[in-house]
Short mmCIF file of C-alpha atoms and ligand atoms in Angstrom, two decimals:
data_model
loop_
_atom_site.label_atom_id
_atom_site.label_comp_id
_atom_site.label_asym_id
_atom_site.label_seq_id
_atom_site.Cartn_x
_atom_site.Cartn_y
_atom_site.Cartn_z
CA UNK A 1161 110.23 87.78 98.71
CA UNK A 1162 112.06 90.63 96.78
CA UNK A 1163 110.63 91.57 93.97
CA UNK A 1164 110.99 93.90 90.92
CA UNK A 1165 107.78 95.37 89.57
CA UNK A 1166 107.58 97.96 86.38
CA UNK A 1167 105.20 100.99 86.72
CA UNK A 1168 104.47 103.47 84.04
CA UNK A 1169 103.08 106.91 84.63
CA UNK A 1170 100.73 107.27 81.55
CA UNK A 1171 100.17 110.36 79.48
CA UNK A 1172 96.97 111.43 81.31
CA UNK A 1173 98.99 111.17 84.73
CA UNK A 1174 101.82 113.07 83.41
CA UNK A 1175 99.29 116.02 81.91
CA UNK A 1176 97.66 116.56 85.11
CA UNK A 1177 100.55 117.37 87.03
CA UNK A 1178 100.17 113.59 89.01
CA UNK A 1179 104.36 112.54 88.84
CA UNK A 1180 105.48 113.48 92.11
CA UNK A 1181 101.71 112.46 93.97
CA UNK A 1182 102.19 108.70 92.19
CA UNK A 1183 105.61 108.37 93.11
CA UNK A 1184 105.28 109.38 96.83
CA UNK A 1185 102.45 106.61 96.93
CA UNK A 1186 105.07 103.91 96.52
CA UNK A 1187 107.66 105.35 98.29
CA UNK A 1188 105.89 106.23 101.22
CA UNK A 1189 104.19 102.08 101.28
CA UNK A 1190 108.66 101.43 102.05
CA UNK A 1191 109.38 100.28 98.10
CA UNK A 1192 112.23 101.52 96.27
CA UNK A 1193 112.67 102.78 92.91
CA UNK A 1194 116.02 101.21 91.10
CA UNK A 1195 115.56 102.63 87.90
CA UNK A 1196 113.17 105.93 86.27
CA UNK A 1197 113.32 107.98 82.97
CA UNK A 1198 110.64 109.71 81.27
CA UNK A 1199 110.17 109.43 77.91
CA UNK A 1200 107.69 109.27 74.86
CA UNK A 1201 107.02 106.26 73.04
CA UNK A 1202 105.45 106.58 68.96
CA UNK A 1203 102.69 104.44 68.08
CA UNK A 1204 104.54 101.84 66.79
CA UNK A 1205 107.13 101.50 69.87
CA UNK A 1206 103.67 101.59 72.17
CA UNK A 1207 101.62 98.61 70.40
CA UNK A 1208 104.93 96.57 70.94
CA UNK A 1209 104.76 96.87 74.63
CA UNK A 1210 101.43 95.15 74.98
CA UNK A 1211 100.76 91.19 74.54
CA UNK A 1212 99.37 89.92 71.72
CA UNK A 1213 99.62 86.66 72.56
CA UNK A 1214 95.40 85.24 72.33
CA UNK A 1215 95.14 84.57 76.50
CA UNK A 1216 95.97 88.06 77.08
CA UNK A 1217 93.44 89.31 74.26
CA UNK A 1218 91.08 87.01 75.49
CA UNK A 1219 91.64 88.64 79.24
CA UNK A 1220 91.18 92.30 77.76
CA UNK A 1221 88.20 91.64 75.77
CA UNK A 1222 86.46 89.33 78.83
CA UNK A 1223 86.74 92.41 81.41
CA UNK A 1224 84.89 94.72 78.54
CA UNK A 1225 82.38 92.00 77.72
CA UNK A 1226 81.97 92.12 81.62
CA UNK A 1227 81.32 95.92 81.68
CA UNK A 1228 78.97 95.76 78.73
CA UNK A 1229 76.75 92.92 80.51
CA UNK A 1230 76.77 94.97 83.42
CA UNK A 1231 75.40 98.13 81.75
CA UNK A 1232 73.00 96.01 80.05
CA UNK A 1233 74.46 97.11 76.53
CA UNK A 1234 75.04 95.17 73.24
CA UNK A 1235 79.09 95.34 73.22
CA UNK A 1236 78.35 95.11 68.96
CA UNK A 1237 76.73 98.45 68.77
CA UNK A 1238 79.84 99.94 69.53
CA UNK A 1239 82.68 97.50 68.66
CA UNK A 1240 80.96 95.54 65.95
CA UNK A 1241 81.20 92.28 67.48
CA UNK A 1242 81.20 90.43 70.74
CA UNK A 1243 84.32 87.90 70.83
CA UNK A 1244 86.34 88.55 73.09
CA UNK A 1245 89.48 88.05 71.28
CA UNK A 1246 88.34 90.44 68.48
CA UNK A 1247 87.84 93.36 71.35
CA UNK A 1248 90.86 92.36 72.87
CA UNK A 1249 92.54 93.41 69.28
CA UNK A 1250 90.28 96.61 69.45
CA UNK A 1251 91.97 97.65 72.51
CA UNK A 1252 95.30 96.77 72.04
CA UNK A 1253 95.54 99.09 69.23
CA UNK A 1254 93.54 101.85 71.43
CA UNK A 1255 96.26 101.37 73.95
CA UNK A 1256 99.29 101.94 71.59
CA UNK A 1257 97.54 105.70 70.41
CA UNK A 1258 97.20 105.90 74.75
CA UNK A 1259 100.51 105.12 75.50
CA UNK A 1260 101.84 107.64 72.49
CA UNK A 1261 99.73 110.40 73.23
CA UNK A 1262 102.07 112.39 75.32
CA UNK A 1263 105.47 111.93 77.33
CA UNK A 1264 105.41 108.61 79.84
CA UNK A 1265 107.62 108.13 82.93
CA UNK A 1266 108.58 104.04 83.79
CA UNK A 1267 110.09 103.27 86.85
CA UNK A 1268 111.26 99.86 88.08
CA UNK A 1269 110.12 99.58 91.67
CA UNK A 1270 111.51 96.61 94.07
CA UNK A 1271 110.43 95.85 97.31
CA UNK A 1272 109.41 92.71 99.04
CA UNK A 1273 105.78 91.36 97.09
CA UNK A 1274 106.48 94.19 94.81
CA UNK A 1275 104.13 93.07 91.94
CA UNK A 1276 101.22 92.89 94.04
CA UNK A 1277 101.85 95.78 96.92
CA UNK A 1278 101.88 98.12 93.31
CA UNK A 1279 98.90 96.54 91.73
CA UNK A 1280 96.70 97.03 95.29
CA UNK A 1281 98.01 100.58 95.91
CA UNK A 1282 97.44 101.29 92.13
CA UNK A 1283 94.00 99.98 92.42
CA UNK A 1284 91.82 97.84 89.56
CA UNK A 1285 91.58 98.61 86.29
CA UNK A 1286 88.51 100.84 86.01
CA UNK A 1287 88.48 103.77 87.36
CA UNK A 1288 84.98 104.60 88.47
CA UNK A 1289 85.26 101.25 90.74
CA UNK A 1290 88.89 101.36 92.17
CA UNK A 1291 88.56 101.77 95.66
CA UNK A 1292 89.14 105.43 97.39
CA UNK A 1293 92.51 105.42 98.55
CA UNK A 1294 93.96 103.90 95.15
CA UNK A 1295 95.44 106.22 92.80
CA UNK A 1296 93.24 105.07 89.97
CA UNK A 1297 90.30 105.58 92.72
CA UNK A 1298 91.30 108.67 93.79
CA UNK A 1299 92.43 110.25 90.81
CA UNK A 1300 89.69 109.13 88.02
CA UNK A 1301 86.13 108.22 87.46
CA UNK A 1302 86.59 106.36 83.90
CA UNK A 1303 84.41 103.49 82.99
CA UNK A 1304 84.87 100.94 80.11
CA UNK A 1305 81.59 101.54 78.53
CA UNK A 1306 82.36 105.57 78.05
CA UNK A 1307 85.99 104.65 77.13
CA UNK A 1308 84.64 102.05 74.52
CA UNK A 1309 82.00 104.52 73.24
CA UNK A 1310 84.25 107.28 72.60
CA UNK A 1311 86.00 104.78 70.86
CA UNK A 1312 89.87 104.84 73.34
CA UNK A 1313 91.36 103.04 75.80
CA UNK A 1314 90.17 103.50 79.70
CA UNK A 1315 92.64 106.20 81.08
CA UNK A 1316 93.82 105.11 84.14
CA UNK A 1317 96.90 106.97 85.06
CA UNK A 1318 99.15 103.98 85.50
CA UNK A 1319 100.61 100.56 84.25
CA UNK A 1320 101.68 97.85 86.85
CA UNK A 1321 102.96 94.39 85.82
CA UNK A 1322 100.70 92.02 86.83
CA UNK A 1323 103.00 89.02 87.73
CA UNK A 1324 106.77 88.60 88.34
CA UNK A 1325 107.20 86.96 84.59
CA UNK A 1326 105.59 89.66 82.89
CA UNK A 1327 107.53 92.37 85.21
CA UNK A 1328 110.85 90.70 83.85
CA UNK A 1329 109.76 91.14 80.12
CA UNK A 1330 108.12 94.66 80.64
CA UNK A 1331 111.04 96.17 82.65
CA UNK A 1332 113.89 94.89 79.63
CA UNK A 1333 110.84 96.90 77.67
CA UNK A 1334 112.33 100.09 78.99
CA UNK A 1335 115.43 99.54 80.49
CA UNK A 1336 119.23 98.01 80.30
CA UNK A 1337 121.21 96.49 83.00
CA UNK A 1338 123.45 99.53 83.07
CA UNK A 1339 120.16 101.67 83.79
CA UNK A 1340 119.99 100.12 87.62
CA UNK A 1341 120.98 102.24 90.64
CA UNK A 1342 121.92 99.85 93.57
CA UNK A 1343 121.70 101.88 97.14
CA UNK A 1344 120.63 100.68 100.72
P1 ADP B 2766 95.57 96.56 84.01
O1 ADP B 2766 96.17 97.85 83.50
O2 ADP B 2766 94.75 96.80 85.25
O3 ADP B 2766 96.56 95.46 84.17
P2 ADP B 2766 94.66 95.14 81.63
O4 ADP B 2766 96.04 94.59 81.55
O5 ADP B 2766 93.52 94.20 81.64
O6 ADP B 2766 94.51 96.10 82.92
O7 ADP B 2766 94.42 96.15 80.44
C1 ADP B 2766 95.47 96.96 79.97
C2 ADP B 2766 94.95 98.36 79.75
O8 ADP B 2766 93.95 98.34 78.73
C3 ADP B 2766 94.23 99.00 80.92
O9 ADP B 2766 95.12 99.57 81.84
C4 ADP B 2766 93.36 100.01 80.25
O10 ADP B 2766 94.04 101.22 79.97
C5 ADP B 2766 93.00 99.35 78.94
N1 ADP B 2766 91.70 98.68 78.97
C6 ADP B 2766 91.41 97.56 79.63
N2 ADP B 2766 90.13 97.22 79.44
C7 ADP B 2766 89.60 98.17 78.63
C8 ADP B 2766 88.30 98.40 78.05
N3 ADP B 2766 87.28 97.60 78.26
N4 ADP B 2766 88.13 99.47 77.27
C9 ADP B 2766 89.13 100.30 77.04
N5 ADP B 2766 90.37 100.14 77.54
C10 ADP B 2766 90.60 99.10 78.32
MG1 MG B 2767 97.75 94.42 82.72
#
């Protein structure tokens, strides 16, 4: 099934020179780009980009309460409380000062499974744990528990959509229908 998938190349990808290395990835796995600019978001544009709906706080915050259980550590002696919600709103606002930190590039990738092919060659969401041969595996070693001490978001190098129905909303984000380039 043919499928339309939005990546972004995040500021700490762009500052260490990883553009062309990213992009190859997908190419090379057969999927095509159909749209790409770079650009830099502020703050304000950033924080817009992410959910704030309570489910996908909820998701955020779960995956750090995860992490913190893991390590063994109180998640309130660094975020000052341990609902999940509440550090999903932490984060969020971490991830708009990520996003804004430096230029971006976003792409619009199709391809047949697009959304998921992305997400495996892209890897999971914490460094440190993403298998070798992922680009957040192969090109970082951050951890939620250092991220969340220091007090930022975990820098990961890229965004991929995570379903089809969050692609569509993510990719109108960034671009207009004018913005496509159809080839074969
Ligand atoms: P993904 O990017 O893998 O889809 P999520 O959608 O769950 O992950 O989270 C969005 C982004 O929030 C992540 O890419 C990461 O930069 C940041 N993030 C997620 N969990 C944490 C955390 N526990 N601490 C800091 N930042 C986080
Ligand atoms: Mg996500």
């Amino acid at each position: 099934m043919i499928e339309r998938t939005l990546v972004i190349i995040k500021p700490d990808a762009v500052k260490k020179g990883l553009i062309g290395e990213i992009i190859s990835r997908f190419e090379r796995a057969g999927l095509r780009i159909v749209a790409m600019k770079m650009l830099r978001l502020t703050k304000e544009e950033a924080a817009k980009f992410y959910p704030s709906d309570e489910g996908w706080l909820r998701s955020v915050g779960s995956k750090s309460l995860k992490s913190y259980s893991e390590i063994g550590k109180d998640p309130r002696e660094d975020l000052g409380t341990d609902d999940p919600v509440e550090i999903g709103k932490i984060i969020r606002g971490w991830l708009a000062d990520y996003l804004s930190m430096g230029p971006i590039v976003a792409m619009v990738i199709e391809g047949n499974r697009a959304v998921e092919v992305v997400r495996k060659i892209v890897g999971s969401t914490t460094p440190y744990s993403s298998p070798p041969g992922t680009i957040r595996g192969d090109f970082s070693v951050d951890s939620p528990d250092l991220a969340n001490l220091e007090k930022r978001a975990l820098f990961n190098l890229v965004h991929a959509s995570d379903s089809p129905k969050e692609a569509e909303r993510e990719i109108r984000f960034f671009f207009r229908e004018n913005e496509f380039v159809d080839y074969t």
